[in-house]
PDB file of C-alpha atoms in Angstrom:
ATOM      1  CA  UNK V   1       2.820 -32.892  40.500  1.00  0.00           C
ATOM      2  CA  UNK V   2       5.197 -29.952  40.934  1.00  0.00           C
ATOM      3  CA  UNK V   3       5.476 -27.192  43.892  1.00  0.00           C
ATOM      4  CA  UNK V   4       7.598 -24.621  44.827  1.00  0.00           C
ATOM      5  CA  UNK V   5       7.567 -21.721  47.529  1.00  0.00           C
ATOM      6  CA  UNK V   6       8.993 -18.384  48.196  1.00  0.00           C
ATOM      7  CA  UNK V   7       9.276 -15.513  50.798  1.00  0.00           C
ATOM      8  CA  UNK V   8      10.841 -12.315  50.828  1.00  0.00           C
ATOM      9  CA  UNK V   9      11.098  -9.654  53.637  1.00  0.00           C
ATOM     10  CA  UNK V  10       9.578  -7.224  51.469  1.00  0.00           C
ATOM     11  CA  UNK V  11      10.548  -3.243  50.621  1.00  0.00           C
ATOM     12  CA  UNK V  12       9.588  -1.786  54.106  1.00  0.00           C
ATOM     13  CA  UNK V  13       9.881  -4.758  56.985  1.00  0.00           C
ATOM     14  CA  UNK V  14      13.156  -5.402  58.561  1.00  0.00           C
ATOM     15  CA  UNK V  15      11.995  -8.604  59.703  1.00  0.00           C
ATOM     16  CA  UNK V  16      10.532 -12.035  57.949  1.00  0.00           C
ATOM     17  CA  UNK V  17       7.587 -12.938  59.776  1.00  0.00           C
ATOM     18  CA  UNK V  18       6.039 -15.374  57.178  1.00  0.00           C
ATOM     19  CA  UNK V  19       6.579 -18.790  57.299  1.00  0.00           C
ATOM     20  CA  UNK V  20       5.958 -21.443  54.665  1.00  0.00           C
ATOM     21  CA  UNK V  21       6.743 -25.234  54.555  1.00  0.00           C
ATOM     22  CA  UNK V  22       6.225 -28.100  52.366  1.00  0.00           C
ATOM     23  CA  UNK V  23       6.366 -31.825  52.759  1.00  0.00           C
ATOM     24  CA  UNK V  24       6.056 -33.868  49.266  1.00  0.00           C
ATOM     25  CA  UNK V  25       6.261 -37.728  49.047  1.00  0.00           C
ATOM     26  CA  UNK V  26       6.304 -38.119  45.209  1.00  0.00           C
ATOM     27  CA  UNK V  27       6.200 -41.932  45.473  1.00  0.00           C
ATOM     28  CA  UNK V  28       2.694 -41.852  46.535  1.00  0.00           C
ATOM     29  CA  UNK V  29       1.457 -38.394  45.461  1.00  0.00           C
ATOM     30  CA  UNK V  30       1.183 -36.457  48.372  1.00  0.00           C
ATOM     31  CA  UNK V  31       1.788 -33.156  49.092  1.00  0.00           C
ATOM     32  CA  UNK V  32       1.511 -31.038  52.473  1.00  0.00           C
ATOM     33  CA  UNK V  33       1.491 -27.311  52.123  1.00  0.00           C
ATOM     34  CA  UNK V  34       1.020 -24.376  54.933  1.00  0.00           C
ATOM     35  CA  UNK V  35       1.789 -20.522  55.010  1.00  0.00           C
ATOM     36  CA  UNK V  36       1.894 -18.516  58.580  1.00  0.00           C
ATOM     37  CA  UNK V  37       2.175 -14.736  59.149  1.00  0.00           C
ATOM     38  CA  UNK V  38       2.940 -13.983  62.333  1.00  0.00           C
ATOM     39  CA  UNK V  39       1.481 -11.169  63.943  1.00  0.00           C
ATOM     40  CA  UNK V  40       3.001  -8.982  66.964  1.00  0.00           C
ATOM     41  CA  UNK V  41       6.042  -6.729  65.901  1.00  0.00           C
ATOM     42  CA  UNK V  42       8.660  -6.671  68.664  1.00  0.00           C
ATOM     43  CA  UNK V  43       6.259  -9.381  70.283  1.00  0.00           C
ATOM     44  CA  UNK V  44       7.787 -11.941  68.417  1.00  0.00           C
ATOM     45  CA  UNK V  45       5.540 -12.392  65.225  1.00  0.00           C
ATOM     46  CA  UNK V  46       8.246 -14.436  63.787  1.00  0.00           C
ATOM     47  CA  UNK V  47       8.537 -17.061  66.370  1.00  0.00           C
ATOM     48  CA  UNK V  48       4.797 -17.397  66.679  1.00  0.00           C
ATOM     49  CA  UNK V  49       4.681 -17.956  62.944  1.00  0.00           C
ATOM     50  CA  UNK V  50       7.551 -20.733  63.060  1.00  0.00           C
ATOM     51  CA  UNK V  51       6.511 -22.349  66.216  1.00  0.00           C
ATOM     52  CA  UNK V  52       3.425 -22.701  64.534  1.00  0.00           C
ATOM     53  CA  UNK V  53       4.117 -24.309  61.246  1.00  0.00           C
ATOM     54  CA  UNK V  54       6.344 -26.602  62.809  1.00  0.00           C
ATOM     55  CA  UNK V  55       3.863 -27.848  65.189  1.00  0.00           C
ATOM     56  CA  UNK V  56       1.218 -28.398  61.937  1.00  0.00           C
ATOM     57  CA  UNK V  57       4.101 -29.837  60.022  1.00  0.00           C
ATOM     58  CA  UNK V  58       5.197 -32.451  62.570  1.00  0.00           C
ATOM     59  CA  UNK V  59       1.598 -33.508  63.034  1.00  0.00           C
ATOM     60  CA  UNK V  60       0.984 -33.984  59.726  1.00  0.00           C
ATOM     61  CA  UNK V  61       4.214 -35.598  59.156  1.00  0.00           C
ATOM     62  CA  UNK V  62       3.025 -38.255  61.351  1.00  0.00           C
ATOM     63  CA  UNK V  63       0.200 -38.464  59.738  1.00  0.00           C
ATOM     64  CA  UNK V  64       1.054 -38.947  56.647  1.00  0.00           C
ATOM     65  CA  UNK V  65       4.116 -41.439  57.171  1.00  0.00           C
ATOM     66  CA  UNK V  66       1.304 -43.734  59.058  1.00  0.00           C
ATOM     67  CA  UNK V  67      -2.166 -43.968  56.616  1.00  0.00           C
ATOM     68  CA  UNK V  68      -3.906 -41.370  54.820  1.00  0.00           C
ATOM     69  CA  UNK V  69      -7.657 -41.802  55.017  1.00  0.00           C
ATOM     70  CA  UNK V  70     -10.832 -40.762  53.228  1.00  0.00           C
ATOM     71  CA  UNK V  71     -11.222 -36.908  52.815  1.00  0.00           C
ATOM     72  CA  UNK V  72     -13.435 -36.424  56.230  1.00  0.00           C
ATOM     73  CA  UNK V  73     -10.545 -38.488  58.028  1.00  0.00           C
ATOM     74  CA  UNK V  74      -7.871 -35.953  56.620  1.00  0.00           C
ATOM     75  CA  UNK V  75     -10.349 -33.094  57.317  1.00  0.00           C
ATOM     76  CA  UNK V  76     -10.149 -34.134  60.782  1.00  0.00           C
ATOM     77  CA  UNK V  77      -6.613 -34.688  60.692  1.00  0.00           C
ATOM     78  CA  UNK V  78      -5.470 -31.144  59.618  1.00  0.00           C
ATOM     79  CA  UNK V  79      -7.812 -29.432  61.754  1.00  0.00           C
ATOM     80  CA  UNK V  80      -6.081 -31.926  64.998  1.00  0.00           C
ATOM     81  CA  UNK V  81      -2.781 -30.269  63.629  1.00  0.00           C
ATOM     82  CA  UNK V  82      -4.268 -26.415  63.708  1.00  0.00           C
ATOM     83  CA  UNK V  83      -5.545 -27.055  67.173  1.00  0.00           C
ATOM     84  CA  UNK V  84      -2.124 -28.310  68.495  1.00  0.00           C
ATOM     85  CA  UNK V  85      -0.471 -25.836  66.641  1.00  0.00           C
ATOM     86  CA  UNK V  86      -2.464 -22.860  68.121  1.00  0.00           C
ATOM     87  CA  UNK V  87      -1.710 -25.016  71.588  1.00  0.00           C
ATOM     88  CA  UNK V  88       1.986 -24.377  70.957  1.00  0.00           C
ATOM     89  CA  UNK V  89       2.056 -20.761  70.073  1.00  0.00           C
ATOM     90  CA  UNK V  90      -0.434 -19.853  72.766  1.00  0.00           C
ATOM     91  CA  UNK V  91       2.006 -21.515  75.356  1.00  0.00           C
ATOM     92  CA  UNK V  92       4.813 -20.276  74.269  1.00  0.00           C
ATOM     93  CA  UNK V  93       2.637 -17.121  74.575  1.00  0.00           C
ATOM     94  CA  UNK V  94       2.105 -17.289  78.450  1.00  0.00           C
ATOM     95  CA  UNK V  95       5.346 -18.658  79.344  1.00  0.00           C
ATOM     96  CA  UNK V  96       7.813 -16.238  78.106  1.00  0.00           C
ATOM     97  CA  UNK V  97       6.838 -12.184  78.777  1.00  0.00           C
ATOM     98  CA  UNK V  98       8.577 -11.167  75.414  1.00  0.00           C
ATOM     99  CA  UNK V  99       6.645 -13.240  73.187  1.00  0.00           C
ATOM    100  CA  UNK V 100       2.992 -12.453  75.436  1.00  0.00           C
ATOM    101  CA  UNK V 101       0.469 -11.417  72.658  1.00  0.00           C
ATOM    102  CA  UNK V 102       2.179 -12.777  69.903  1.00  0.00           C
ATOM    103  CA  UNK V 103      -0.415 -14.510  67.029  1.00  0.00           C
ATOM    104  CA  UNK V 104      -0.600 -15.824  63.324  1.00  0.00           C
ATOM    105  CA  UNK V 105      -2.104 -17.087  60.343  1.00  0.00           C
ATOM    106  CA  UNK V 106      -2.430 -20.413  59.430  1.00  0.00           C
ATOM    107  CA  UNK V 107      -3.211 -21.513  55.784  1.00  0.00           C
ATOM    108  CA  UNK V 108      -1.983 -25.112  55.015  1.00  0.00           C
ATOM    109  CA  UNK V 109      -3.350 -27.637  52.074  1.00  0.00           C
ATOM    110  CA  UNK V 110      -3.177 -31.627  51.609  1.00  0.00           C
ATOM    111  CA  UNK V 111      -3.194 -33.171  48.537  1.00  0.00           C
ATOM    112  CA  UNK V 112      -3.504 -36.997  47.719  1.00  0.00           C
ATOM    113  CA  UNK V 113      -5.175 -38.766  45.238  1.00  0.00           C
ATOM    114  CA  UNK V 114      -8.174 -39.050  46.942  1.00  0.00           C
ATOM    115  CA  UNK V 115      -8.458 -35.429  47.299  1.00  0.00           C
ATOM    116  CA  UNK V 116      -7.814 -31.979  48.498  1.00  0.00           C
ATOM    117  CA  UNK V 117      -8.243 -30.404  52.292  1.00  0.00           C
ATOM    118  CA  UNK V 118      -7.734 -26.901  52.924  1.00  0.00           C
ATOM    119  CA  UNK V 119      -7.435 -25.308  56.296  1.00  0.00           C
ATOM    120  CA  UNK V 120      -7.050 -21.703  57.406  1.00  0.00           C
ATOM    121  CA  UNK V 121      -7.497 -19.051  60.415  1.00  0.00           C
ATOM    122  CA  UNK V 122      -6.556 -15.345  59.621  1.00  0.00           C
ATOM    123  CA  UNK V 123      -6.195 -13.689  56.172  1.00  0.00           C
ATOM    124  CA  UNK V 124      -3.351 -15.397  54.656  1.00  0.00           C
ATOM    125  CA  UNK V 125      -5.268 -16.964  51.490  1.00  0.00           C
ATOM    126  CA  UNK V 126      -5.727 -19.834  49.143  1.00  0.00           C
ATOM    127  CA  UNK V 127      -6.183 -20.012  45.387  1.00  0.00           C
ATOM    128  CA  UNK V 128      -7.882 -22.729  43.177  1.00  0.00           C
ATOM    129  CA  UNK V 129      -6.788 -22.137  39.703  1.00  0.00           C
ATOM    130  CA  UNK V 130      -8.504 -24.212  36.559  1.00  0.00           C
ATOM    131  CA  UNK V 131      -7.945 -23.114  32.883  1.00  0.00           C
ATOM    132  CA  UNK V 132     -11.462 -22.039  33.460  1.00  0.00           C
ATOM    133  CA  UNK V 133     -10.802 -19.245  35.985  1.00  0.00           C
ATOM    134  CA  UNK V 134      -9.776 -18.766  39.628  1.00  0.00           C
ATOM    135  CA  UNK V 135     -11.309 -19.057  43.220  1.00  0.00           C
ATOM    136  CA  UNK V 136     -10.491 -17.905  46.518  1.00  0.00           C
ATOM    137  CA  UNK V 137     -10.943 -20.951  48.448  1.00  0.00           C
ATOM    138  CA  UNK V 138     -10.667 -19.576  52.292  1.00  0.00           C
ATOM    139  CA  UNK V 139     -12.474 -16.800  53.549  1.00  0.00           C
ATOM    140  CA  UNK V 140     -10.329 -13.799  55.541  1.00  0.00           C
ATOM    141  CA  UNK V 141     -10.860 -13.769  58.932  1.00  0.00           C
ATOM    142  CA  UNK V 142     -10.587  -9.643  58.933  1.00  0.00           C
ATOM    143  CA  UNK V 143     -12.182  -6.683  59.539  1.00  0.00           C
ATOM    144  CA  UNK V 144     -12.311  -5.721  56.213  1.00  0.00           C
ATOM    145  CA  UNK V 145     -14.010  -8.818  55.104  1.00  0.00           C
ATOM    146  CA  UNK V 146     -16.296  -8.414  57.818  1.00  0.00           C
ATOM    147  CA  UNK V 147     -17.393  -4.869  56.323  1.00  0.00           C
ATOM    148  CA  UNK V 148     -17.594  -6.079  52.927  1.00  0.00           C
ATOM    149  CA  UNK V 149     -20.244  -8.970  54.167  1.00  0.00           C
ATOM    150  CA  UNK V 150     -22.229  -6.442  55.886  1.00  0.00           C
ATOM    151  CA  UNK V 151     -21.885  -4.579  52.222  1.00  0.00           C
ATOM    152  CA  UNK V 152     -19.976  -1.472  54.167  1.00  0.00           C
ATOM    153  CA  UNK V 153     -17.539  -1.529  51.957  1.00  0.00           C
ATOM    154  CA  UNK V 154     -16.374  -3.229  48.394  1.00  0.00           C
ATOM    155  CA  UNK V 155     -13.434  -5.246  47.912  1.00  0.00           C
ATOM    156  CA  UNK V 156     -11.886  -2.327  45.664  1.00  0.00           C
ATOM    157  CA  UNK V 157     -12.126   0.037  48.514  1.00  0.00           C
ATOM    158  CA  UNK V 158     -10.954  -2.600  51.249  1.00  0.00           C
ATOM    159  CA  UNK V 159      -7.680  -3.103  49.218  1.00  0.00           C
ATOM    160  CA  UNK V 160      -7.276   0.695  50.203  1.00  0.00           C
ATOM    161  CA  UNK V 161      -8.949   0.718  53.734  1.00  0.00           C
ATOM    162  CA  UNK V 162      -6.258   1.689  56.549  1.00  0.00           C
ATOM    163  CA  UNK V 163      -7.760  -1.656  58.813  1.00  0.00           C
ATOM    164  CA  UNK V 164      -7.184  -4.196  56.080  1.00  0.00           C
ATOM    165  CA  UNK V 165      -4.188  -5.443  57.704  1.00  0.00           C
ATOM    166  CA  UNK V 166      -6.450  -6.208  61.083  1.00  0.00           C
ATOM    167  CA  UNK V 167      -7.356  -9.943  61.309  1.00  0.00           C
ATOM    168  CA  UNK V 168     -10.382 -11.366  63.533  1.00  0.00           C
ATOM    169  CA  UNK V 169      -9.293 -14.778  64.356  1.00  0.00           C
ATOM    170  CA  UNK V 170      -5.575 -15.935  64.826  1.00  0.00           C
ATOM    171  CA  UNK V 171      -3.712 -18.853  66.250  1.00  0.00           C
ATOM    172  CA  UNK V 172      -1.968 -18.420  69.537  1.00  0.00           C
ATOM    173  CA  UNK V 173      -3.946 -15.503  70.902  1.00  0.00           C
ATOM    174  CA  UNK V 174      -7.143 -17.818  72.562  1.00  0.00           C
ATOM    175  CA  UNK V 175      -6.538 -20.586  74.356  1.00  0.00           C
ATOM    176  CA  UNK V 176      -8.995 -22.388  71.561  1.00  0.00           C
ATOM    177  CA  UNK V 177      -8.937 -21.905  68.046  1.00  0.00           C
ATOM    178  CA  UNK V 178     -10.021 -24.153  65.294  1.00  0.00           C
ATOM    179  CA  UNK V 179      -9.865 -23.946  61.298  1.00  0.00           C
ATOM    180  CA  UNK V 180     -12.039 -23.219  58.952  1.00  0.00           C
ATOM    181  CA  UNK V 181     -12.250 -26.178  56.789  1.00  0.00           C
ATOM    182  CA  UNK V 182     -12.640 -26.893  53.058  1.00  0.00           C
ATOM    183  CA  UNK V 183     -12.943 -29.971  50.942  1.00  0.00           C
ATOM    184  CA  UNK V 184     -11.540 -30.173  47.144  1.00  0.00           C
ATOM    185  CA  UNK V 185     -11.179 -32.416  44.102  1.00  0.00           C
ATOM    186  CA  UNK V 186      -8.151 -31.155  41.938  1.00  0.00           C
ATOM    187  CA  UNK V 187      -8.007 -32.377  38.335  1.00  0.00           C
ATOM    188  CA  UNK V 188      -4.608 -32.753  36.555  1.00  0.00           C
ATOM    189  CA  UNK V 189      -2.741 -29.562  35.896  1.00  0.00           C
ATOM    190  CA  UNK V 190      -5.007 -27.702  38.181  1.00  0.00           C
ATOM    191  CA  UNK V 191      -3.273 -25.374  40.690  1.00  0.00           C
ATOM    192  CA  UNK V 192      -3.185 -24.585  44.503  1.00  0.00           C
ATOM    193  CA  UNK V 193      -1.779 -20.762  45.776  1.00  0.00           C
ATOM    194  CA  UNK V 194      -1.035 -20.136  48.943  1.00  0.00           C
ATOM    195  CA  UNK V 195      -0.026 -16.849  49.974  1.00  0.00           C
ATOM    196  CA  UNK V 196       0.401 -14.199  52.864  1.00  0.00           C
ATOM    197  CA  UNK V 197      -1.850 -10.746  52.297  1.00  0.00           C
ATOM    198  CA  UNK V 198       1.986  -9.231  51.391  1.00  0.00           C
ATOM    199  CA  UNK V 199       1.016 -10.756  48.136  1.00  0.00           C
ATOM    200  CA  UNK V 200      -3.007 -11.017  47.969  1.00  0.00           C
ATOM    201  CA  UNK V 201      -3.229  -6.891  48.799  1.00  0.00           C
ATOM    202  CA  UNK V 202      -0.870  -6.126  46.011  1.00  0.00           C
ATOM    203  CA  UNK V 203      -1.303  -8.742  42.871  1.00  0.00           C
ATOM    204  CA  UNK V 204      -5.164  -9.273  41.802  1.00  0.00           C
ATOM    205  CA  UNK V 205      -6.766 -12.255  41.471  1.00  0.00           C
ATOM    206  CA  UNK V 206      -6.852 -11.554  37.665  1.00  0.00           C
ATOM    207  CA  UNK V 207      -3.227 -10.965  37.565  1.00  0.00           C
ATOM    208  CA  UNK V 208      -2.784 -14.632  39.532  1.00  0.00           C
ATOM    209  CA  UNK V 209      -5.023 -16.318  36.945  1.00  0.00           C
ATOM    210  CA  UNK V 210      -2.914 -14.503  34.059  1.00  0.00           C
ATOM    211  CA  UNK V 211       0.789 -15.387  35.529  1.00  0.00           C
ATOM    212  CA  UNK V 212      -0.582 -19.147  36.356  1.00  0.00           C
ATOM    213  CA  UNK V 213      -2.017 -20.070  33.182  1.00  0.00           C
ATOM    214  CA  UNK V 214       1.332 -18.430  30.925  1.00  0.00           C
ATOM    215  CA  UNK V 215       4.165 -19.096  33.211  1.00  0.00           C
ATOM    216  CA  UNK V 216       6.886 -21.663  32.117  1.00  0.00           C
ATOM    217  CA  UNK V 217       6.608 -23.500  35.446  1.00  0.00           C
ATOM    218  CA  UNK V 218       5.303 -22.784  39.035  1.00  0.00           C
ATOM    219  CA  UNK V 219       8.946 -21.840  39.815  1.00  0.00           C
ATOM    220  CA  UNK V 220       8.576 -18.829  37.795  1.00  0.00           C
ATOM    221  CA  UNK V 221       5.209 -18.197  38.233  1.00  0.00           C
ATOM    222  CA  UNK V 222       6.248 -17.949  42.265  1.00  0.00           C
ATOM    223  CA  UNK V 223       9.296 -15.563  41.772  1.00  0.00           C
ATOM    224  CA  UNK V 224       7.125 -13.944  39.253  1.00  0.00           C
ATOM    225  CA  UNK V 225       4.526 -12.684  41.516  1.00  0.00           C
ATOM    226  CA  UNK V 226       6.892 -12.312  44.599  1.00  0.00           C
ATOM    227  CA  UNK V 227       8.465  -9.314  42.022  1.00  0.00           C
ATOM    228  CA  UNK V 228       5.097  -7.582  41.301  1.00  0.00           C
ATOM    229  CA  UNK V 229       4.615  -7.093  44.660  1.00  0.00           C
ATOM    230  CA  UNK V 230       8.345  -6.155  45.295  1.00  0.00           C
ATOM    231  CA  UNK V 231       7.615  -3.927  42.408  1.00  0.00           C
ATOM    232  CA  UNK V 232       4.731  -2.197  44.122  1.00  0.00           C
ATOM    233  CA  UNK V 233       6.595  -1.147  47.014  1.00  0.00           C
ATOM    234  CA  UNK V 234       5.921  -4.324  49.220  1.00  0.00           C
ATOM    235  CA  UNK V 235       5.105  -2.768  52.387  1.00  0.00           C
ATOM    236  CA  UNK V 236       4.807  -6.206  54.189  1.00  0.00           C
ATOM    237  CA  UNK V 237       6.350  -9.696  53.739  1.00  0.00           C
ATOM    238  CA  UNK V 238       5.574 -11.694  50.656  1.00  0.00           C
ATOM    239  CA  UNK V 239       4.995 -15.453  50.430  1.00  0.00           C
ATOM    240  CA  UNK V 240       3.745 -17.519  47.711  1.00  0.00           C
ATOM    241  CA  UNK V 241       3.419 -21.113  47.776  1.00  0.00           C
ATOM    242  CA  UNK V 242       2.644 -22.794  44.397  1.00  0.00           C
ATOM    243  CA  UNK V 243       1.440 -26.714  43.708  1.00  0.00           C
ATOM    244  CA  UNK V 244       0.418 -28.280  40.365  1.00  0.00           C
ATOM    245  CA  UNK V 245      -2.004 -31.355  40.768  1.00  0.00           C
TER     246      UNK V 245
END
């Protein structure tokens, strides 16, 4: 088991509103993963996005210090930690006037050796890497994904479209929210990417697959990918989160 994480402010942003943390107990193979991306410019993006995977963290924390369960019971478990979280940022929301309208993205992953639990609302993403190939695991909650499942558009011309930064569905912004939810079985040396669309809108999945499968460790591979985007101007913040099974 290995993981590492990264986030960078990007070329063109002044301010970091992506978010990752990770808690790993090595002793009994468990690892707890989530990106945010905060959404709302002067509205406080950044403290939605921090308020947020802080409340997912703590909940899990608990979690995970008390019994981990079968894969429904963790299932239900990490989507309990989205719905508090979205609780948090949405209050924080309506109580303070600076921060009203403020939203983000939630993408988290647990790992255990009974198995794999991803959750996510908004566009930040997650990978499943084999040596066989790669799979986006979540689906974006966007409006560009929305236009590509009514066939309105491909995904070549949606990495170009000037709305692919507009998500559908974020945490903090209804009083409500709860995750998509997806169930996995990782095999050893498989890998888990989670990232914010600073990276998925500049790095292809094929380039992902490449830099997974030939990079030393996921250290590398992490600071590897955080430069190609760097390197293509990186209009937005960048986050990568990287775990080996």
């Amino acid at each position: 088991m290995d993981l590492f994480g990264l986030t960078n402010t990007g070329k063109v942003r002044r301010q970091n509103q992506d978010v990752f943390k990770i808690l790993f107990d090595e002793t009994r193979d468990i690892a707890v993963l989530v990106v945010c991306d905060g959404m709302g410019g002067a509205r406080a993006g950044n403290v939605a996005s921090s308020v947020a995977a802080e409340t997912f963290m703590h909940h899990m924390g608990k979690y995970v210090e008390e019994s981990i369960g079968s894969q429904s019971d963790m299932a239900k478990k990490m989507a309990g930690a989205v719905v508090a979280a979205n609780k948090a940022v949405y209050d924080k929301s309506n109580e303070h006037e600076e921060f009203r309208g403020m939203g983000t993205t939630l993408t988290a992953a647990i790992s255990t050796p009974s198995g794999e639990v991803v959750v996510n609302v908004g566009d930040s993403r997650l990978y499943y890497v084999t040596s066989h190939g790669i799979t986006q695991v979540t689906r974006d909650h966007s409006v560009v994904e929305d236009m590509i499942t009514r066939g309105d558009l491909t995904r070549t011309e949606a990495r170009r479209h000037p709305n692919r930064n507009l998500i559908t569905r974020a945490l903090g912004t209804n009083r409500s929210e709860e995750p998509d939810v997806f169930l996995l079985k990782l095999e050893e040396k498989d890998y888990l990417l989670l990232c914010s669309d600073g990276l998925s809108n500049l790095v292809l999945d094929s380039e992902i697959l490449f830099e997974l499968q030939h990079a030393s460790s996921v250290k590398d591979c992490c600071e590897k990918l955080v430069e190609m985007a760097l390197e293509r101007g990186a209009p937005d913040n960048v986050t990568a989160v990287i775990y080996r099974k």
